[in-house]
Structures are given as structure tokens and as C-alpha cells.
Amino acid sequence: MTLHIETPLIESIPLSQASGREVFLKLEAIQPAGSFKLRGIGRLCEERAREGALRFIAPSGGNAGYAASWAARELGLEAIVVVPVTTSQEAKDSITRLGAEVCVHGANWNEANEKALAMAESDPRAAYIHPFDDPIMWEGHGTMIDEASCQGPKPDLIVLSVGGGGLLCGVVTGMDRNGWKDVPVLAAETVGCDCFARSLAAGRIVELDAITSVATSLGAKAPATRALEFAGDHSIRSYVGSDSSAVSACRAFLDDHRILVEPACGIALAAVYENVPELEDARRIMVIVCGGIGISASKLASL
Ligand SMILES: *Cc1c(COP(=O)(O)O)cnc(C)c1O
């Protein structure tokens, strides 16, 4: 049994008309934990539970921590989500509602992560759950491509968002095992959360000084090394758009498909709504609608 569900792949008339292309949507926003993260984190948590873990320690007040908490609840285990002092009360509340414990530590993610690593180190029955850098997780994320390859036609381009690159590594892993190795990927980020674009341009991992975008779920300071390595044998292009493009796309998508997504997801939609040059000559596009729980009607109105 998996913790995630099979999601629909639908054709989007509004996005097809906006871009003059054929656009399909893989609707990860409807995963029970609100984002694609349940696929990979669910897989990783199930694996660690089989190995005897009794609790998961996840350094993330966002969708990764929420997915780990969801997995713990489903598996009848404990989750401790370690977040920095900057994490919002809403985020903490949504995690505690799942029965997980929130541990506030440190001024930023790095400090919370150090604490999570130390907690996991000192507890033999605990499993540390990284938000994006884990090959077992990527295997799990790859199931969205296992499904898509049966649900619809092969696309000429896959558009997805990149934070630390877990989704990217997972999608490429899934493409490899489904004969889609030749399909290029467009990696979308917002200005201020563009660690992958900068690393791709430099040909090495570049670390951002600060995260300065409303797309907080893309807020990794540096991408996973593997994400950059994948770019060596796959066609992976980059698109960096503004926060306002991401937010406008969230609004348009809510009107067009009645689905509310985070700006982190909006930036991938923005690339298609705005028919950006980075789409090149792709006729048929698949967008990973990655979702996210860090959004509400009032929050969207305030952005
Ligand atoms: C985690 C997340 C991302 C970025 O995924 P990475 O694996 O960090 O690249 C994008 N959008 C949403 C909604 C997310 O939860």
C-alpha cells in the first residue's frame, strides 16, 4: 500500500489557449497531504518504518514536514517536526493537528536542520527525513511519471518547480524508467529562490546568501548535488520568473481550474500562462501541479 493516491492527468483548455500548445496537468495538488511530497516522503517513511523506526524527525515547517507528519499518522508512528522561529503559527498548527510534535529551534532552516540531525543521531529508533535530498524519496516522487506514462500521451516537455531539486530528481528518475529520457524538463524558480538556475549556469553548486521570494516552498539555499548531475545527461532548462508572475498564475489557475496552489507551484504555471521563450518549440506540455498547503484565500489576497 502506498500513502499517496494516483492523481488525474487532465488537459487544460485555459492553459492550452494561453500558450497556443497542448497542455496537460498532473494534479499533485490533490494528494491527501496537499502536495506531491507525500509520494517520496511517504515512500521514505514506509521504508524507515520497515527498518524499525518508531519516529520521524523532519526539519521542515512546510510541505515536507506536513507529509512526514501525515505518513507518521498513517503508519501509527510519531513525527517530530523541527522548525526555526520564523515558521508561521498556521504552519505549526497544521502539523500539530496531524498529531505530530513541533520543536522550534534556531533562527533559520540550517539551525533547525542541525538540531534535527542531532536529535536523530541520539535516538536509535528515529529516522531523519530530509526535505529533498534522498534517493529513496526520488524513487517515490517518480511514481507520478509511472502514472502519467499510462494516463496520456508522451509530452515534448515537462514543466515543474524547483526548490532543492527533490521533485526534479524524482521526475527524472521516473522518466528514466518509463522511456521518457528524451523528454526535456523546464525547471521553474522565482527570483530570490533561484539556486538551481544559478548552479546550472555556473556548472557547480551555488549557495544563495538569502531567500527573498514569496515562494517559500522553493526556499532552499542550495540544490541537491544530484539535481545538477542529472542536468549532465538530461535536457534540463531553467526559467526564473518574478514573484508577481507566480502569484498572478495562482489567481488565474484558481479561476480556470478552481484549484488553489502556492506561488511555489504558480511559477511553473506562469511559464505556460506567459508562454515564455524557454518553452521553445514544445507542442505538448505536461505541467506538474505540485500544490502546497501554505496558501489560503486570504493569504493569496494579501500577496
Ligand atoms: C517542496 C515543494 C517544491 C519544491 O520541491 P523540491 O523538491 O524542493 O525542489 C515546490 N512546490 C511545492 C508546493 C513544494 O511543496
PDB file of C-alpha atoms and ligand atoms in Angstrom:
ATOM      1  CA  MET A   1       0.000   0.000   0.000  1.00  0.00           C
ATOM      2  CA  THR A   2       1.221   3.495  -0.704  1.00  0.00           C
ATOM      3  CA  LEU A   3       0.398   6.573   1.308  1.00  0.00           C
ATOM      4  CA  HIS A   4      -0.173   8.729  -1.763  1.00  0.00           C
ATOM      5  CA  ILE A   5      -3.009   8.432  -4.260  1.00  0.00           C
ATOM      6  CA  GLU A   6      -2.988   8.169  -8.033  1.00  0.00           C
ATOM      7  CA  THR A   7      -3.730  11.664  -9.328  1.00  0.00           C
ATOM      8  CA  PRO A   8      -5.573  12.663 -12.515  1.00  0.00           C
ATOM      9  CA  LEU A   9      -3.827  13.834 -15.655  1.00  0.00           C
ATOM     10  CA  ILE A  10      -6.136  16.280 -17.401  1.00  0.00           C
ATOM     11  CA  GLU A  11      -5.942  18.502 -20.440  1.00  0.00           C
ATOM     12  CA  SER A  12      -6.177  22.197 -19.594  1.00  0.00           C
ATOM     13  CA  ILE A  13      -8.142  24.239 -22.108  1.00  0.00           C
ATOM     14  CA  PRO A  14      -7.258  27.612 -20.491  1.00  0.00           C
ATOM     15  CA  LEU A  15      -3.516  26.872 -20.362  1.00  0.00           C
ATOM     16  CA  SER A  16      -3.598  25.364 -23.857  1.00  0.00           C
ATOM     17  CA  GLN A  17      -5.255  28.517 -25.185  1.00  0.00           C
ATOM     18  CA  ALA A  18      -2.934  30.844 -23.266  1.00  0.00           C
ATOM     19  CA  SER A  19       0.169  29.178 -24.690  1.00  0.00           C
ATOM     20  CA  GLY A  20      -1.092  28.009 -28.085  1.00  0.00           C
ATOM     21  CA  ARG A  21       0.080  24.489 -27.212  1.00  0.00           C
ATOM     22  CA  GLU A  22      -1.492  21.312 -25.886  1.00  0.00           C
ATOM     23  CA  VAL A  23      -1.151  21.412 -22.100  1.00  0.00           C
ATOM     24  CA  PHE A  24      -1.719  18.547 -19.666  1.00  0.00           C
ATOM     25  CA  LEU A  25      -1.759  18.879 -15.898  1.00  0.00           C
ATOM     26  CA  LYS A  26      -0.619  16.248 -13.405  1.00  0.00           C
ATOM     27  CA  LEU A  27      -2.711  17.225 -10.409  1.00  0.00           C
ATOM     28  CA  GLU A  28      -0.468  16.630  -7.407  1.00  0.00           C
ATOM     29  CA  ALA A  29      -2.283  19.394  -5.519  1.00  0.00           C
ATOM     30  CA  ILE A  30      -4.995  16.878  -4.643  1.00  0.00           C
ATOM     31  CA  GLN A  31      -2.677  14.475  -2.808  1.00  0.00           C
ATOM     32  CA  PRO A  32      -4.082  13.894   0.700  1.00  0.00           C
ATOM     33  CA  ALA A  33      -1.190  15.849   2.262  1.00  0.00           C
ATOM     34  CA  GLY A  34      -1.708  18.703  -0.213  1.00  0.00           C
ATOM     35  CA  SER A  35       1.393  18.318  -2.390  1.00  0.00           C
ATOM     36  CA  PHE A  36       3.479  15.828  -4.369  1.00  0.00           C
ATOM     37  CA  LYS A  37       5.744  15.454  -1.334  1.00  0.00           C
ATOM     38  CA  LEU A  38       3.647  12.603   0.038  1.00  0.00           C
ATOM     39  CA  ARG A  39       4.851  10.379  -2.810  1.00  0.00           C
ATOM     40  CA  GLY A  40       8.532  10.462  -1.922  1.00  0.00           C
ATOM     41  CA  ILE A  41       8.368  11.216   1.764  1.00  0.00           C
ATOM     42  CA  GLY A  42       5.677   8.575   2.161  1.00  0.00           C
ATOM     43  CA  ARG A  43       7.957   6.083   0.396  1.00  0.00           C
ATOM     44  CA  LEU A  44      10.923   7.039   2.587  1.00  0.00           C
ATOM     45  CA  CYS A  45       8.911   6.894   5.815  1.00  0.00           C
ATOM     46  CA  GLU A  46       7.468   3.482   4.902  1.00  0.00           C
ATOM     47  CA  GLU A  47      10.969   2.203   4.203  1.00  0.00           C
ATOM     48  CA  ARG A  48      12.328   3.550   7.506  1.00  0.00           C
ATOM     49  CA  ALA A  49       9.329   2.070   9.375  1.00  0.00           C
ATOM     50  CA  ARG A  50      10.099  -1.340   7.865  1.00  0.00           C
ATOM     51  CA  GLU A  51      13.650  -0.959   9.146  1.00  0.00           C
ATOM     52  CA  GLY A  52      12.267  -0.393  12.656  1.00  0.00           C
ATOM     53  CA  ALA A  53      11.981   3.380  13.024  1.00  0.00           C
ATOM     54  CA  LEU A  54       9.392   4.478  15.576  1.00  0.00           C
ATOM     55  CA  ARG A  55       9.583   8.184  14.841  1.00  0.00           C
ATOM     56  CA  PHE A  56      10.445  10.520  12.018  1.00  0.00           C
ATOM     57  CA  ILE A  57      12.417  13.706  12.537  1.00  0.00           C
ATOM     58  CA  ALA A  58      11.789  16.211   9.783  1.00  0.00           C
ATOM     59  CA  PRO A  59      13.423  19.652   9.573  1.00  0.00           C
ATOM     60  CA  SER A  60      10.669  21.491   7.654  1.00  0.00           C
ATOM     61  CA  GLY A  61       7.700  23.617   8.635  1.00  0.00           C
ATOM     62  CA  GLY A  62       6.422  23.331   5.089  1.00  0.00           C
ATOM     63  CA  ASN A  63       5.011  20.622   2.882  1.00  0.00           C
ATOM     64  CA  ALA A  64       7.832  18.171   3.669  1.00  0.00           C
ATOM     65  CA  GLY A  65       7.220  18.313   7.419  1.00  0.00           C
ATOM     66  CA  TYR A  66       3.499  18.062   6.780  1.00  0.00           C
ATOM     67  CA  ALA A  67       3.968  14.993   4.566  1.00  0.00           C
ATOM     68  CA  ALA A  68       6.219  13.317   7.161  1.00  0.00           C
ATOM     69  CA  SER A  69       3.585  14.032   9.817  1.00  0.00           C
ATOM     70  CA  TRP A  70       0.910  12.620   7.541  1.00  0.00           C
ATOM     71  CA  ALA A  71       2.985   9.480   6.964  1.00  0.00           C
ATOM     72  CA  ALA A  72       3.567   9.044  10.717  1.00  0.00           C
ATOM     73  CA  ARG A  73      -0.151   9.322  11.384  1.00  0.00           C
ATOM     74  CA  GLU A  74      -0.982   6.744   8.698  1.00  0.00           C
ATOM     75  CA  LEU A  75       1.712   4.357   9.922  1.00  0.00           C
ATOM     76  CA  GLY A  76       0.822   4.753  13.610  1.00  0.00           C
ATOM     77  CA  LEU A  77       4.243   6.241  14.413  1.00  0.00           C
ATOM     78  CA  GLU A  78       5.476   9.574  15.774  1.00  0.00           C
ATOM     79  CA  ALA A  79       6.772  12.610  13.946  1.00  0.00           C
ATOM     80  CA  ILE A  80       8.813  15.468  15.339  1.00  0.00           C
ATOM     81  CA  VAL A  81       8.975  18.451  13.011  1.00  0.00           C
ATOM     82  CA  VAL A  82      11.859  20.802  13.754  1.00  0.00           C
ATOM     83  CA  VAL A  83      11.266  24.364  12.584  1.00  0.00           C
ATOM     84  CA  PRO A  84      13.058  27.686  13.049  1.00  0.00           C
ATOM     85  CA  VAL A  85      11.479  30.586  14.948  1.00  0.00           C
ATOM     86  CA  THR A  86      10.430  32.151  11.627  1.00  0.00           C
ATOM     87  CA  THR A  87       7.833  29.433  10.896  1.00  0.00           C
ATOM     88  CA  SER A  88       4.268  30.735  10.944  1.00  0.00           C
ATOM     89  CA  GLN A  89       1.719  29.768  13.563  1.00  0.00           C
ATOM     90  CA  GLU A  90      -0.600  28.432  10.812  1.00  0.00           C
ATOM     91  CA  ALA A  91       2.120  26.055   9.629  1.00  0.00           C
ATOM     92  CA  LYS A  92       2.795  24.831  13.160  1.00  0.00           C
ATOM     93  CA  ASP A  93      -0.936  24.397  13.812  1.00  0.00           C
ATOM     94  CA  SER A  94      -1.471  22.350  10.674  1.00  0.00           C
ATOM     95  CA  ILE A  95       1.335  19.995  11.740  1.00  0.00           C
ATOM     96  CA  THR A  96       0.117  19.592  15.321  1.00  0.00           C
ATOM     97  CA  ARG A  97      -3.397  18.900  14.017  1.00  0.00           C
ATOM     98  CA  LEU A  98      -1.970  15.721  12.493  1.00  0.00           C
ATOM     99  CA  GLY A  99      -0.747  14.652  15.924  1.00  0.00           C
ATOM    100  CA  ALA A 100       2.898  15.459  15.269  1.00  0.00           C
ATOM    101  CA  GLU A 101       5.116  17.365  17.664  1.00  0.00           C
ATOM    102  CA  VAL A 102       6.603  20.715  16.647  1.00  0.00           C
ATOM    103  CA  CYS A 103      10.041  21.552  18.036  1.00  0.00           C
ATOM    104  CA  VAL A 104      11.080  25.180  17.490  1.00  0.00           C
ATOM    105  CA  HIS A 105      14.828  25.604  17.243  1.00  0.00           C
ATOM    106  CA  GLY A 106      17.138  28.094  15.604  1.00  0.00           C
ATOM    107  CA  ALA A 107      16.927  31.280  13.574  1.00  0.00           C
ATOM    108  CA  ASN A 108      16.825  29.620  10.157  1.00  0.00           C
ATOM    109  CA  TRP A 109      16.465  26.290   8.404  1.00  0.00           C
ATOM    110  CA  ASN A 110      20.163  25.398   8.752  1.00  0.00           C
ATOM    111  CA  GLU A 111      19.997  25.714  12.527  1.00  0.00           C
ATOM    112  CA  ALA A 112      16.742  23.732  12.709  1.00  0.00           C
ATOM    113  CA  ASN A 113      18.332  21.091  10.492  1.00  0.00           C
ATOM    114  CA  GLU A 114      21.411  20.818  12.755  1.00  0.00           C
ATOM    115  CA  LYS A 115      19.081  20.204  15.677  1.00  0.00           C
ATOM    116  CA  ALA A 116      17.078  17.593  13.737  1.00  0.00           C
ATOM    117  CA  LEU A 117      20.279  15.760  12.772  1.00  0.00           C
ATOM    118  CA  ALA A 118      21.482  15.787  16.388  1.00  0.00           C
ATOM    119  CA  MET A 119      18.113  14.509  17.650  1.00  0.00           C
ATOM    120  CA  ALA A 120      18.114  11.687  15.097  1.00  0.00           C
ATOM    121  CA  GLU A 121      21.735  10.851  15.912  1.00  0.00           C
ATOM    122  CA  SER A 122      20.995  10.384  19.622  1.00  0.00           C
ATOM    123  CA  ASP A 123      17.858   8.263  19.105  1.00  0.00           C
ATOM    124  CA  PRO A 124      18.394   4.833  17.508  1.00  0.00           C
ATOM    125  CA  ARG A 125      14.665   4.410  16.796  1.00  0.00           C
ATOM    126  CA  ALA A 126      14.355   7.722  14.962  1.00  0.00           C
ATOM    127  CA  ALA A 127      14.713   8.314  11.214  1.00  0.00           C
ATOM    128  CA  TYR A 128      15.850  11.653   9.825  1.00  0.00           C
ATOM    129  CA  ILE A 129      13.745  12.767   6.861  1.00  0.00           C
ATOM    130  CA  HIS A 130      15.439  15.293   4.571  1.00  0.00           C
ATOM    131  CA  PRO A 131      13.007  17.545   2.641  1.00  0.00           C
ATOM    132  CA  PHE A 132      14.503  16.903  -0.794  1.00  0.00           C
ATOM    133  CA  ASP A 133      17.875  15.139  -0.883  1.00  0.00           C
ATOM    134  CA  ASP A 134      17.277  11.386  -0.675  1.00  0.00           C
ATOM    135  CA  PRO A 135      17.323   8.737  -3.446  1.00  0.00           C
ATOM    136  CA  ILE A 136      14.529   6.659  -1.849  1.00  0.00           C
ATOM    137  CA  MET A 137      12.371   9.789  -1.868  1.00  0.00           C
ATOM    138  CA  TRP A 138      13.132  10.353  -5.551  1.00  0.00           C
ATOM    139  CA  GLU A 139      12.011   6.806  -6.328  1.00  0.00           C
ATOM    140  CA  GLY A 140       8.716   7.682  -4.662  1.00  0.00           C
ATOM    141  CA  HIS A 141       8.300  11.018  -6.468  1.00  0.00           C
ATOM    142  CA  GLY A 142       8.954   9.129  -9.711  1.00  0.00           C
ATOM    143  CA  THR A 143       5.623   7.295  -9.364  1.00  0.00           C
ATOM    144  CA  MET A 144       3.892  10.379 -10.806  1.00  0.00           C
ATOM    145  CA  ILE A 145       5.647   9.615 -14.099  1.00  0.00           C
ATOM    146  CA  ASP A 146       4.813   5.889 -13.831  1.00  0.00           C
ATOM    147  CA  GLU A 147       1.173   7.025 -13.730  1.00  0.00           C
ATOM    148  CA  ALA A 148       1.415   9.757 -16.354  1.00  0.00           C
ATOM    149  CA  SER A 149       3.041   7.403 -18.856  1.00  0.00           C
ATOM    150  CA  CYS A 150      -0.116   5.241 -18.715  1.00  0.00           C
ATOM    151  CA  GLN A 151      -2.626   8.085 -18.472  1.00  0.00           C
ATOM    152  CA  GLY A 152      -1.842  10.178 -21.503  1.00  0.00           C
ATOM    153  CA  PRO A 153       0.388  10.868 -24.473  1.00  0.00           C
ATOM    154  CA  LYS A 154       4.125  11.390 -24.124  1.00  0.00           C
ATOM    155  CA  PRO A 155       4.815  15.137 -23.802  1.00  0.00           C
ATOM    156  CA  ASP A 156       7.519  17.154 -25.602  1.00  0.00           C
ATOM    157  CA  LEU A 157       8.330  18.991 -22.395  1.00  0.00           C
ATOM    158  CA  ILE A 158       7.696  18.633 -18.660  1.00  0.00           C
ATOM    159  CA  VAL A 159       7.431  21.848 -16.629  1.00  0.00           C
ATOM    160  CA  LEU A 160       7.968  21.697 -12.880  1.00  0.00           C
ATOM    161  CA  SER A 161       9.061  23.852  -9.945  1.00  0.00           C
ATOM    162  CA  VAL A 162      12.442  23.505  -8.277  1.00  0.00           C
ATOM    163  CA  GLY A 163      13.323  24.294  -4.679  1.00  0.00           C
ATOM    164  CA  GLY A 164      16.067  21.927  -3.580  1.00  0.00           C
ATOM    165  CA  GLY A 165      15.522  19.707  -6.590  1.00  0.00           C
ATOM    166  CA  GLY A 166      13.815  16.704  -4.997  1.00  0.00           C
ATOM    167  CA  LEU A 167      10.877  16.947  -7.373  1.00  0.00           C
ATOM    168  CA  LEU A 168      13.243  17.363 -10.314  1.00  0.00           C
ATOM    169  CA  CYS A 169      15.351  14.329  -9.299  1.00  0.00           C
ATOM    170  CA  GLY A 170      12.189  12.300  -8.762  1.00  0.00           C
ATOM    171  CA  VAL A 171      10.625  13.220 -12.085  1.00  0.00           C
ATOM    172  CA  VAL A 172      13.852  12.473 -13.958  1.00  0.00           C
ATOM    173  CA  THR A 173      14.118   9.132 -12.098  1.00  0.00           C
ATOM    174  CA  GLY A 174      10.564   8.343 -13.203  1.00  0.00           C
ATOM    175  CA  MET A 175      11.239   9.457 -16.780  1.00  0.00           C
ATOM    176  CA  ASP A 176      14.295   7.175 -16.986  1.00  0.00           C
ATOM    177  CA  ARG A 177      12.322   4.089 -16.035  1.00  0.00           C
ATOM    178  CA  ASN A 178       9.426   4.878 -18.398  1.00  0.00           C
ATOM    179  CA  GLY A 179      11.273   5.511 -21.626  1.00  0.00           C
ATOM    180  CA  TRP A 180      10.911   9.288 -21.363  1.00  0.00           C
ATOM    181  CA  LYS A 181      14.643  10.000 -21.086  1.00  0.00           C
ATOM    182  CA  ASP A 182      14.481  12.096 -24.265  1.00  0.00           C
ATOM    183  CA  VAL A 183      11.799  14.484 -22.951  1.00  0.00           C
ATOM    184  CA  PRO A 184      13.296  17.798 -21.821  1.00  0.00           C
ATOM    185  CA  VAL A 185      12.435  19.349 -18.459  1.00  0.00           C
ATOM    186  CA  LEU A 186      11.910  23.038 -17.741  1.00  0.00           C
ATOM    187  CA  ALA A 187      12.850  23.842 -14.120  1.00  0.00           C
ATOM    188  CA  ALA A 188      10.918  26.898 -12.864  1.00  0.00           C
ATOM    189  CA  GLU A 189      12.024  29.068  -9.948  1.00  0.00           C
ATOM    190  CA  THR A 190      11.282  32.557  -8.660  1.00  0.00           C
ATOM    191  CA  VAL A 191      13.832  35.363  -8.435  1.00  0.00           C
ATOM    192  CA  GLY A 192      15.359  35.027  -4.963  1.00  0.00           C
ATOM    193  CA  CYS A 193      14.771  31.252  -4.850  1.00  0.00           C
ATOM    194  CA  ASP A 194      16.826  30.522  -7.949  1.00  0.00           C
ATOM    195  CA  CYS A 195      19.619  28.371  -6.538  1.00  0.00           C
ATOM    196  CA  PHE A 196      19.193  25.756  -9.271  1.00  0.00           C
ATOM    197  CA  ALA A 197      19.322  28.269 -12.147  1.00  0.00           C
ATOM    198  CA  ARG A 198      22.466  29.806 -10.693  1.00  0.00           C
ATOM    199  CA  SER A 199      24.061  26.427 -10.120  1.00  0.00           C
ATOM    200  CA  LEU A 200      23.174  25.295 -13.640  1.00  0.00           C
ATOM    201  CA  ALA A 201      24.701  28.456 -15.104  1.00  0.00           C
ATOM    202  CA  ALA A 202      27.852  28.125 -13.012  1.00  0.00           C
ATOM    203  CA  GLY A 203      28.221  24.365 -13.562  1.00  0.00           C
ATOM    204  CA  ARG A 204      28.637  23.844  -9.830  1.00  0.00           C
ATOM    205  CA  ILE A 205      26.512  24.137  -6.682  1.00  0.00           C
ATOM    206  CA  VAL A 206      25.942  27.810  -5.871  1.00  0.00           C
ATOM    207  CA  GLU A 207      24.600  28.752  -2.453  1.00  0.00           C
ATOM    208  CA  LEU A 208      22.259  31.751  -2.105  1.00  0.00           C
ATOM    209  CA  ASP A 209      23.016  34.315   0.610  1.00  0.00           C
ATOM    210  CA  ALA A 210      19.342  34.718   1.422  1.00  0.00           C
ATOM    211  CA  ILE A 211      15.899  33.594   0.310  1.00  0.00           C
ATOM    212  CA  THR A 212      13.938  36.589  -0.941  1.00  0.00           C
ATOM    213  CA  SER A 213      10.737  35.368  -2.597  1.00  0.00           C
ATOM    214  CA  VAL A 214       7.154  34.730  -1.551  1.00  0.00           C
ATOM    215  CA  ALA A 215       7.519  31.189  -2.954  1.00  0.00           C
ATOM    216  CA  THR A 216       8.757  29.928   0.412  1.00  0.00           C
ATOM    217  CA  SER A 217       8.450  26.251  -0.543  1.00  0.00           C
ATOM    218  CA  LEU A 218      11.227  26.872  -3.073  1.00  0.00           C
ATOM    219  CA  GLY A 219      13.439  28.321  -0.344  1.00  0.00           C
ATOM    220  CA  ALA A 220      16.463  26.019  -0.407  1.00  0.00           C
ATOM    221  CA  LYS A 221      19.793  27.834  -0.258  1.00  0.00           C
ATOM    222  CA  ALA A 222      21.433  25.244  -2.478  1.00  0.00           C
ATOM    223  CA  PRO A 223      20.097  22.415  -4.628  1.00  0.00           C
ATOM    224  CA  ALA A 224      20.863  18.716  -4.209  1.00  0.00           C
ATOM    225  CA  THR A 225      24.115  17.784  -5.975  1.00  0.00           C
ATOM    226  CA  ARG A 226      22.276  15.059  -7.867  1.00  0.00           C
ATOM    227  CA  ALA A 227      19.918  17.624  -9.427  1.00  0.00           C
ATOM    228  CA  LEU A 228      22.870  19.262 -11.116  1.00  0.00           C
ATOM    229  CA  GLU A 229      24.350  15.898 -12.121  1.00  0.00           C
ATOM    230  CA  PHE A 230      21.080  14.903 -13.799  1.00  0.00           C
ATOM    231  CA  ALA A 231      21.455  18.011 -15.961  1.00  0.00           C
ATOM    232  CA  GLY A 232      24.580  16.378 -17.356  1.00  0.00           C
ATOM    233  CA  ASP A 233      22.693  13.619 -19.133  1.00  0.00           C
ATOM    234  CA  HIS A 234      19.180  15.042 -19.481  1.00  0.00           C
ATOM    235  CA  SER A 235      17.999  18.116 -21.249  1.00  0.00           C
ATOM    236  CA  ILE A 236      17.127  20.333 -18.284  1.00  0.00           C
ATOM    237  CA  ARG A 237      16.499  24.019 -18.952  1.00  0.00           C
ATOM    238  CA  SER A 238      15.801  26.737 -16.482  1.00  0.00           C
ATOM    239  CA  TYR A 239      13.219  29.504 -16.216  1.00  0.00           C
ATOM    240  CA  VAL A 240      13.315  32.146 -13.494  1.00  0.00           C
ATOM    241  CA  GLY A 241      10.233  34.358 -13.117  1.00  0.00           C
ATOM    242  CA  SER A 242       9.073  37.067 -10.751  1.00  0.00           C
ATOM    243  CA  ASP A 243       7.004  36.661  -7.605  1.00  0.00           C
ATOM    244  CA  SER A 244       4.249  38.664  -9.279  1.00  0.00           C
ATOM    245  CA  SER A 245       4.156  36.216 -12.196  1.00  0.00           C
ATOM    246  CA  ALA A 246       3.877  33.329  -9.737  1.00  0.00           C
ATOM    247  CA  VAL A 247       1.077  34.992  -7.779  1.00  0.00           C
ATOM    248  CA  SER A 248      -0.831  36.022 -10.937  1.00  0.00           C
ATOM    249  CA  ALA A 249      -0.644  32.443 -12.150  1.00  0.00           C
ATOM    250  CA  CYS A 250      -2.078  31.202  -8.822  1.00  0.00           C
ATOM    251  CA  ARG A 251      -5.013  33.609  -9.263  1.00  0.00           C
ATOM    252  CA  ALA A 252      -5.587  32.619 -12.893  1.00  0.00           C
ATOM    253  CA  PHE A 253      -5.348  28.912 -12.037  1.00  0.00           C
ATOM    254  CA  LEU A 254      -7.882  29.314  -9.239  1.00  0.00           C
ATOM    255  CA  ASP A 255     -10.312  30.935 -11.663  1.00  0.00           C
ATOM    256  CA  ASP A 256      -9.602  28.499 -14.501  1.00  0.00           C
ATOM    257  CA  HIS A 257      -9.443  25.216 -12.581  1.00  0.00           C
ATOM    258  CA  ARG A 258     -10.826  26.119  -9.136  1.00  0.00           C
ATOM    259  CA  ILE A 259      -7.674  24.749  -7.501  1.00  0.00           C
ATOM    260  CA  LEU A 260      -5.662  26.875  -5.063  1.00  0.00           C
ATOM    261  CA  VAL A 261      -1.880  26.351  -5.182  1.00  0.00           C
ATOM    262  CA  GLU A 262       1.145  28.012  -3.568  1.00  0.00           C
ATOM    263  CA  PRO A 263       3.276  30.533  -5.502  1.00  0.00           C
ATOM    264  CA  ALA A 264       5.942  27.783  -5.471  1.00  0.00           C
ATOM    265  CA  CYS A 265       3.631  25.900  -7.830  1.00  0.00           C
ATOM    266  CA  GLY A 266       2.372  29.069  -9.506  1.00  0.00           C
ATOM    267  CA  ILE A 267       5.757  29.766 -11.056  1.00  0.00           C
ATOM    268  CA  ALA A 268       5.587  26.560 -13.128  1.00  0.00           C
ATOM    269  CA  LEU A 269       2.085  27.553 -14.264  1.00  0.00           C
ATOM    270  CA  ALA A 270       3.317  31.085 -15.005  1.00  0.00           C
ATOM    271  CA  ALA A 271       5.841  29.736 -17.523  1.00  0.00           C
ATOM    272  CA  VAL A 272       2.919  28.309 -19.511  1.00  0.00           C
ATOM    273  CA  TYR A 273       0.384  31.120 -18.949  1.00  0.00           C
ATOM    274  CA  GLU A 274       3.025  33.596 -20.135  1.00  0.00           C
ATOM    275  CA  ASN A 275       4.198  31.302 -22.921  1.00  0.00           C
ATOM    276  CA  VAL A 276       7.817  32.076 -22.037  1.00  0.00           C
ATOM    277  CA  PRO A 277      10.565  31.602 -24.653  1.00  0.00           C
ATOM    278  CA  GLU A 278      12.065  28.762 -22.567  1.00  0.00           C
ATOM    279  CA  LEU A 279       9.148  26.559 -23.699  1.00  0.00           C
ATOM    280  CA  GLU A 280      10.853  26.675 -27.106  1.00  0.00           C
ATOM    281  CA  ASP A 281       9.049  24.606 -29.725  1.00  0.00           C
ATOM    282  CA  ALA A 282       7.278  22.143 -27.408  1.00  0.00           C
ATOM    283  CA  ARG A 283       3.847  21.282 -28.850  1.00  0.00           C
ATOM    284  CA  ARG A 284       2.626  19.137 -25.977  1.00  0.00           C
ATOM    285  CA  ILE A 285       3.486  20.113 -22.418  1.00  0.00           C
ATOM    286  CA  MET A 286       2.906  18.383 -19.102  1.00  0.00           C
ATOM    287  CA  VAL A 287       2.909  20.631 -16.043  1.00  0.00           C
ATOM    288  CA  ILE A 288       3.437  19.111 -12.611  1.00  0.00           C
ATOM    289  CA  VAL A 289       0.885  20.950 -10.466  1.00  0.00           C
ATOM    290  CA  CYS A 290       2.824  20.384  -7.256  1.00  0.00           C
ATOM    291  CA  GLY A 291       0.256  22.074  -4.956  1.00  0.00           C
ATOM    292  CA  GLY A 292       1.189  23.075  -1.406  1.00  0.00           C
ATOM    293  CA  ILE A 293      -0.699  23.681   1.849  1.00  0.00           C
ATOM    294  CA  GLY A 294       0.884  27.065   2.621  1.00  0.00           C
ATOM    295  CA  ILE A 295      -1.836  29.096   0.932  1.00  0.00           C
ATOM    296  CA  SER A 296      -5.385  30.233   1.659  1.00  0.00           C
ATOM    297  CA  ALA A 297      -7.874  32.625   0.078  1.00  0.00           C
ATOM    298  CA  SER A 298      -6.843  35.401   2.474  1.00  0.00           C
ATOM    299  CA  LYS A 299      -3.123  34.746   2.033  1.00  0.00           C
ATOM    300  CA  LEU A 300      -3.449  34.831  -1.746  1.00  0.00           C
ATOM    301  CA  ALA A 301      -5.391  38.104  -1.467  1.00  0.00           C
ATOM    302  CA  SER A 302      -2.563  39.595   0.620  1.00  0.00           C
ATOM    303  CA  LEU A 303       0.208  38.682  -1.843  1.00  0.00           C
TER     304      LEU A 303
HETATM  305  C1  LIG B   1       8.726  21.069  -1.930  1.00  0.00           C
HETATM  306  C2  LIG B   1       7.953  21.864  -2.872  1.00  0.00           C
HETATM  307  C3  LIG B   1       8.523  22.379  -4.048  1.00  0.00           C
HETATM  308  C4  LIG B   1       9.968  22.217  -4.389  1.00  0.00           C
HETATM  309  O1  LIG B   1      10.383  20.899  -4.381  1.00  0.00           O
HETATM  310  P1  LIG B   1      11.917  20.494  -4.261  1.00  0.00           P
HETATM  311  O2  LIG B   1      11.868  19.033  -4.182  1.00  0.00           O
HETATM  312  O3  LIG B   1      12.451  21.143  -3.026  1.00  0.00           O
HETATM  313  O4  LIG B   1      12.593  21.011  -5.471  1.00  0.00           O
HETATM  314  C5  LIG B   1       7.709  23.079  -4.904  1.00  0.00           C
HETATM  315  N1  LIG B   1       6.414  23.284  -4.637  1.00  0.00           N
HETATM  316  C6  LIG B   1       5.840  22.815  -3.524  1.00  0.00           C
HETATM  317  C7  LIG B   1       4.403  23.092  -3.293  1.00  0.00           C
HETATM  318  C8  LIG B   1       6.578  22.075  -2.618  1.00  0.00           C
HETATM  319  O5  LIG B   1       5.995  21.596  -1.523  1.00  0.00           O
END
